[in-house]
Amino acid sequence: MFKKGLLIVLSGPSGAGKGTIAKALLKNENNIKLSISTTTRKPRVGETDGKNYFFTTVDKFKNLIEEDKLLEWAKVYDNYYGTPKDFVLKNIEEGFDVILEIDIQGALKVKDKFPEGVFVFILPPSMEELKNRIKKRGTETEEEILKRFKCAYEEINFVSRYNYVVINDDVNNAVEKIKAIIVAEKCRVDRNKGLYLKIKEGQ
Amino acid sequence: MFKKGLLIVLSGPSGAGKGTIAKALLKNENNIKLSISTTTRKPRVGETDGKNYFFTTVDKFKNLIEEDKLLEWAKVYDNYYGTPKDFVLKNIEEGFDVILEIDIQGALKVKDKFPEGVFVFILPPSMEELKNRIKKRGTETEEEILKRFKCAYEEINFVSRYNYVVINDDVNNAVEKIKAIIVAEKCRVDRNKGLYLKIKEGQ
């Protein structure tokens, strides 16, 4: 069977719970790794290079862009953030499944560069629940919450660009579905070209 | 999420073990049903109409063909065998997953009429093992075994027409994979069109 790992892109509107699901996916799983971003922002207290982020300089980041070594990147205020291609490819080659938790714009950029990834859209059970979750974070003004909510409302239209949609009504339930998606994807005929030839030739 | 059931077509060369897998899939599962064939052959002792087969007459069978009420059919010696569309559609509509265990020619006919089915190709772990399994049945002459084996060898080329390929190296393992495929397929975006609209509109 398909021996390599998969890149699983978990994406969806803010408040859908993709971060919680990503963390829960890693529990008791030795075969799943979280993708590590590269950034030009300074490390915060307690952050380790190569664990929380790969910390780098603006010049080196720009080189990565030029050399096409990022699956996606974005500039947020004064800092660059990106997904290093090498990390993902190396782990996939070794048989690890790599989870990339990312916003919708980022996921669509990854899809252009790496269409063989598995693109999972996480949906909230309802828009009401999404609003509550955004509110609960409690870090934003009413105006910011409304803006974020409207943005989420529009972003849901992008689900059609994804392979799978998982409703996050219950984290464990969502995690079980994503695990099933990983197993199923590895059985897809288009990921196993050559397998039947090997069997026929007795290799 | 996707609330209807799925038609899961289990197929593959003779000796791959699709029958064993189909039976094992039904164990402890209330949501999975086996597709029941319609046939013009006479019931054998212990066979019940509507359980083992739907028994019918040649005239009625020919009507079913004309009215396009069979997903596939074949004539074997003097008897007709077919897969009734109504049984499959009714159960799917009620939310049951229907397993259809069928040879490769039959599966390809079903695919023409019902492309939204999930087509799973069961492979033996090796051709050597396939030969052993065909031999073990012990019902055929050496010549027949060789013929059957050659046929299986050629049939493996049809795997490219399927969605998934599962190696039957261990029945439980194969069953777990097929169960994961069922869960994953119900999360596919193309099976959930309209879902996100419902969520947006709060239905």
mmCIF file with all atom_site columns, C-alpha atoms in Angstrom, chain B residues 38-131:
data_model
loop_
_atom_site.group_PDB
_atom_site.id
_atom_site.type_symbol
_atom_site.label_atom_id
_atom_site.label_alt_id
_atom_site.label_comp_id
_atom_site.label_asym_id
_atom_site.label_entity_id
_atom_site.label_seq_id
_atom_site.pdbx_PDB_ins_code
_atom_site.Cartn_x
_atom_site.Cartn_y
_atom_site.Cartn_z
_atom_site.occupancy
_atom_site.B_iso_or_equiv
_atom_site.pdbx_formal_charge
_atom_site.auth_seq_id
_atom_site.auth_comp_id
_atom_site.auth_asym_id
_atom_site.auth_atom_id
_atom_site.pdbx_PDB_model_num
ATOM 1  C CA . THR B 1 38  ? -32.630 -11.092 -8.237  1.00 0.00 ? 38  THR B CA 1
ATOM 2  C CA . THR B 1 39  ? -32.419 -14.422 -10.035 1.00 0.00 ? 39  THR B CA 1
ATOM 3  C CA . THR B 1 40  ? -34.478 -16.715 -12.244 1.00 0.00 ? 40  THR B CA 1
ATOM 4  C CA . ARG B 1 41  ? -32.869 -19.845 -10.845 1.00 0.00 ? 41  ARG B CA 1
ATOM 5  C CA . LYS B 1 42  ? -34.903 -22.076 -8.571  1.00 0.00 ? 42  LYS B CA 1
ATOM 6  C CA . PRO B 1 43  ? -34.498 -21.650 -4.794  1.00 0.00 ? 43  PRO B CA 1
ATOM 7  C CA . ARG B 1 44  ? -32.338 -24.319 -3.171  1.00 0.00 ? 44  ARG B CA 1
ATOM 8  C CA . VAL B 1 45  ? -33.306 -25.996 0.080   1.00 0.00 ? 45  VAL B CA 1
ATOM 9  C CA . GLY B 1 46  ? -33.036 -23.477 2.910   1.00 0.00 ? 46  GLY B CA 1
ATOM 10 C CA . GLU B 1 47  ? -33.013 -20.412 0.672   1.00 0.00 ? 47  GLU B CA 1
ATOM 11 C CA . THR B 1 48  ? -35.591 -17.728 1.410   1.00 0.00 ? 48  THR B CA 1
ATOM 12 C CA . ASP B 1 49  ? -37.033 -15.255 -1.067  1.00 0.00 ? 49  ASP B CA 1
ATOM 13 C CA . GLY B 1 50  ? -36.044 -11.695 -0.120  1.00 0.00 ? 50  GLY B CA 1
ATOM 14 C CA . LYS B 1 51  ? -33.190 -12.946 2.052   1.00 0.00 ? 51  LYS B CA 1
ATOM 15 C CA . ASN B 1 52  ? -30.798 -15.007 -0.062  1.00 0.00 ? 52  ASN B CA 1
ATOM 16 C CA . TYR B 1 53  ? -32.230 -13.843 -3.380  1.00 0.00 ? 53  TYR B CA 1
ATOM 17 C CA . PHE B 1 54  ? -35.304 -12.292 -4.877  1.00 0.00 ? 54  PHE B CA 1
ATOM 18 C CA . PHE B 1 55  ? -36.589 -15.244 -6.926  1.00 0.00 ? 55  PHE B CA 1
ATOM 19 C CA . THR B 1 56  ? -38.446 -14.376 -10.074 1.00 0.00 ? 56  THR B CA 1
ATOM 20 C CA . THR B 1 57  ? -39.454 -15.685 -13.508 1.00 0.00 ? 57  THR B CA 1
ATOM 21 C CA . VAL B 1 58  ? -37.648 -15.156 -16.793 1.00 0.00 ? 58  VAL B CA 1
ATOM 22 C CA . ASP B 1 59  ? -40.471 -12.956 -18.099 1.00 0.00 ? 59  ASP B CA 1
ATOM 23 C CA . LYS B 1 60  ? -40.437 -10.748 -15.035 1.00 0.00 ? 60  LYS B CA 1
ATOM 24 C CA . PHE B 1 61  ? -36.639 -10.535 -15.157 1.00 0.00 ? 61  PHE B CA 1
ATOM 25 C CA . LYS B 1 62  ? -36.798 -9.407  -18.789 1.00 0.00 ? 62  LYS B CA 1
ATOM 26 C CA . ASN B 1 63  ? -39.277 -6.729  -17.753 1.00 0.00 ? 63  ASN B CA 1
ATOM 27 C CA . LEU B 1 64  ? -36.821 -5.509  -15.112 1.00 0.00 ? 64  LEU B CA 1
ATOM 28 C CA . ILE B 1 65  ? -34.153 -5.203  -17.811 1.00 0.00 ? 65  ILE B CA 1
ATOM 29 C CA . GLU B 1 66  ? -36.469 -3.307  -20.149 1.00 0.00 ? 66  GLU B CA 1
ATOM 30 C CA . GLU B 1 67  ? -37.631 -0.957  -17.407 1.00 0.00 ? 67  GLU B CA 1
ATOM 31 C CA . ASP B 1 68  ? -34.015 -0.237  -16.421 1.00 0.00 ? 68  ASP B CA 1
ATOM 32 C CA . LYS B 1 69  ? -34.611 -1.531  -12.916 1.00 0.00 ? 69  LYS B CA 1
ATOM 33 C CA . LEU B 1 70  ? -31.305 -3.395  -12.596 1.00 0.00 ? 70  LEU B CA 1
ATOM 34 C CA . LEU B 1 71  ? -27.933 -1.834  -11.820 1.00 0.00 ? 71  LEU B CA 1
ATOM 35 C CA . GLU B 1 72  ? -26.368 -4.744  -13.713 1.00 0.00 ? 72  GLU B CA 1
ATOM 36 C CA . TRP B 1 73  ? -27.355 -8.195  -14.868 1.00 0.00 ? 73  TRP B CA 1
ATOM 37 C CA . ALA B 1 74  ? -25.781 -11.269 -16.424 1.00 0.00 ? 74  ALA B CA 1
ATOM 38 C CA . LYS B 1 75  ? -26.886 -14.602 -17.788 1.00 0.00 ? 75  LYS B CA 1
ATOM 39 C CA . VAL B 1 76  ? -24.961 -17.543 -16.336 1.00 0.00 ? 76  VAL B CA 1
ATOM 40 C CA . TYR B 1 77  ? -25.764 -20.772 -18.169 1.00 0.00 ? 77  TYR B CA 1
ATOM 41 C CA . ASP B 1 78  ? -29.568 -20.760 -18.225 1.00 0.00 ? 78  ASP B CA 1
ATOM 42 C CA . ASN B 1 79  ? -30.148 -18.421 -15.327 1.00 0.00 ? 79  ASN B CA 1
ATOM 43 C CA . TYR B 1 80  ? -30.338 -14.667 -15.064 1.00 0.00 ? 80  TYR B CA 1
ATOM 44 C CA . TYR B 1 81  ? -28.854 -12.787 -12.133 1.00 0.00 ? 81  TYR B CA 1
ATOM 45 C CA . GLY B 1 82  ? -29.109 -9.053  -11.479 1.00 0.00 ? 82  GLY B CA 1
ATOM 46 C CA . THR B 1 83  ? -28.856 -6.295  -8.887  1.00 0.00 ? 83  THR B CA 1
ATOM 47 C CA . PRO B 1 84  ? -32.213 -4.608  -8.311  1.00 0.00 ? 84  PRO B CA 1
ATOM 48 C CA . LYS B 1 85  ? -31.918 -0.817  -8.306  1.00 0.00 ? 85  LYS B CA 1
ATOM 49 C CA . ASP B 1 86  ? -34.944 -0.250  -6.062  1.00 0.00 ? 86  ASP B CA 1
ATOM 50 C CA . PHE B 1 87  ? -33.548 -2.274  -3.153  1.00 0.00 ? 87  PHE B CA 1
ATOM 51 C CA . VAL B 1 88  ? -30.296 -0.310  -3.227  1.00 0.00 ? 88  VAL B CA 1
ATOM 52 C CA . LEU B 1 89  ? -31.922 3.125   -3.627  1.00 0.00 ? 89  LEU B CA 1
ATOM 53 C CA . LYS B 1 90  ? -34.550 2.522   -0.928  1.00 0.00 ? 90  LYS B CA 1
ATOM 54 C CA . ASN B 1 91  ? -31.953 1.450   1.660   1.00 0.00 ? 91  ASN B CA 1
ATOM 55 C CA . ILE B 1 92  ? -29.561 4.255   0.785   1.00 0.00 ? 92  ILE B CA 1
ATOM 56 C CA . GLU B 1 93  ? -32.396 6.760   1.112   1.00 0.00 ? 93  GLU B CA 1
ATOM 57 C CA . GLU B 1 94  ? -33.120 5.368   4.587   1.00 0.00 ? 94  GLU B CA 1
ATOM 58 C CA . GLY B 1 95  ? -29.496 5.885   5.579   1.00 0.00 ? 95  GLY B CA 1
ATOM 59 C CA . PHE B 1 96  ? -28.195 2.321   5.261   1.00 0.00 ? 96  PHE B CA 1
ATOM 60 C CA . ASP B 1 97  ? -24.909 1.582   3.573   1.00 0.00 ? 97  ASP B CA 1
ATOM 61 C CA . VAL B 1 98  ? -25.386 -1.208  1.048   1.00 0.00 ? 98  VAL B CA 1
ATOM 62 C CA . ILE B 1 99  ? -22.549 -3.598  0.242   1.00 0.00 ? 99  ILE B CA 1
ATOM 63 C CA . LEU B 1 100 ? -22.543 -5.131  -3.218  1.00 0.00 ? 100 LEU B CA 1
ATOM 64 C CA . GLU B 1 101 ? -20.049 -7.971  -3.611  1.00 0.00 ? 101 GLU B CA 1
ATOM 65 C CA . ILE B 1 102 ? -19.583 -8.561  -7.302  1.00 0.00 ? 102 ILE B CA 1
ATOM 66 C CA . ASP B 1 103 ? -17.099 -9.593  -9.986  1.00 0.00 ? 103 ASP B CA 1
ATOM 67 C CA . ILE B 1 104 ? -15.211 -6.992  -11.994 1.00 0.00 ? 104 ILE B CA 1
ATOM 68 C CA . GLN B 1 105 ? -17.398 -7.086  -15.094 1.00 0.00 ? 105 GLN B CA 1
ATOM 69 C CA . GLY B 1 106 ? -20.485 -6.538  -12.936 1.00 0.00 ? 106 GLY B CA 1
ATOM 70 C CA . ALA B 1 107 ? -18.851 -3.727  -10.964 1.00 0.00 ? 107 ALA B CA 1
ATOM 71 C CA . LEU B 1 108 ? -17.993 -1.832  -14.139 1.00 0.00 ? 108 LEU B CA 1
ATOM 72 C CA . LYS B 1 109 ? -21.601 -2.108  -15.323 1.00 0.00 ? 109 LYS B CA 1
ATOM 73 C CA . VAL B 1 110 ? -22.786 -0.750  -11.955 1.00 0.00 ? 110 VAL B CA 1
ATOM 74 C CA . LYS B 1 111 ? -20.326 2.120   -12.288 1.00 0.00 ? 111 LYS B CA 1
ATOM 75 C CA . ASP B 1 112 ? -21.922 3.162   -15.586 1.00 0.00 ? 112 ASP B CA 1
ATOM 76 C CA . LYS B 1 113 ? -25.387 3.310   -14.031 1.00 0.00 ? 113 LYS B CA 1
ATOM 77 C CA . PHE B 1 114 ? -24.450 4.492   -10.545 1.00 0.00 ? 114 PHE B CA 1
ATOM 78 C CA . PRO B 1 115 ? -21.153 6.413   -10.619 1.00 0.00 ? 115 PRO B CA 1
ATOM 79 C CA . GLU B 1 116 ? -21.844 7.869   -7.152  1.00 0.00 ? 116 GLU B CA 1
ATOM 80 C CA . GLY B 1 117 ? -21.179 4.429   -5.682  1.00 0.00 ? 117 GLY B CA 1
ATOM 81 C CA . VAL B 1 118 ? -17.883 3.779   -3.888  1.00 0.00 ? 118 VAL B CA 1
ATOM 82 C CA . PHE B 1 119 ? -15.844 1.276   -5.876  1.00 0.00 ? 119 PHE B CA 1
ATOM 83 C CA . VAL B 1 120 ? -13.355 -0.743  -3.838  1.00 0.00 ? 120 VAL B CA 1
ATOM 84 C CA . PHE B 1 121 ? -10.978 -3.189  -5.494  1.00 0.00 ? 121 PHE B CA 1
ATOM 85 C CA . ILE B 1 122 ? -9.858  -6.023  -3.224  1.00 0.00 ? 122 ILE B CA 1
ATOM 86 C CA . LEU B 1 123 ? -6.370  -7.277  -4.020  1.00 0.00 ? 123 LEU B CA 1
ATOM 87 C CA . PRO B 1 124 ? -4.703  -10.445 -2.773  1.00 0.00 ? 124 PRO B CA 1
ATOM 88 C CA . PRO B 1 125 ? -1.388  -9.815  -0.930  1.00 0.00 ? 125 PRO B CA 1
ATOM 89 C CA . SER B 1 126 ? 0.456   -11.581 -3.796  1.00 0.00 ? 126 SER B CA 1
ATOM 90 C CA . MET B 1 127 ? -0.275  -13.598 -6.918  1.00 0.00 ? 127 MET B CA 1
ATOM 91 C CA . GLU B 1 128 ? 1.264   -16.625 -5.193  1.00 0.00 ? 128 GLU B CA 1
ATOM 92 C CA . GLU B 1 129 ? -1.269  -16.273 -2.395  1.00 0.00 ? 129 GLU B CA 1
ATOM 93 C CA . LEU B 1 130 ? -4.069  -15.823 -4.930  1.00 0.00 ? 130 LEU B CA 1
ATOM 94 C CA . LYS B 1 131 ? -3.073  -19.095 -6.622  1.00 0.00 ? 131 LYS B CA 1
#
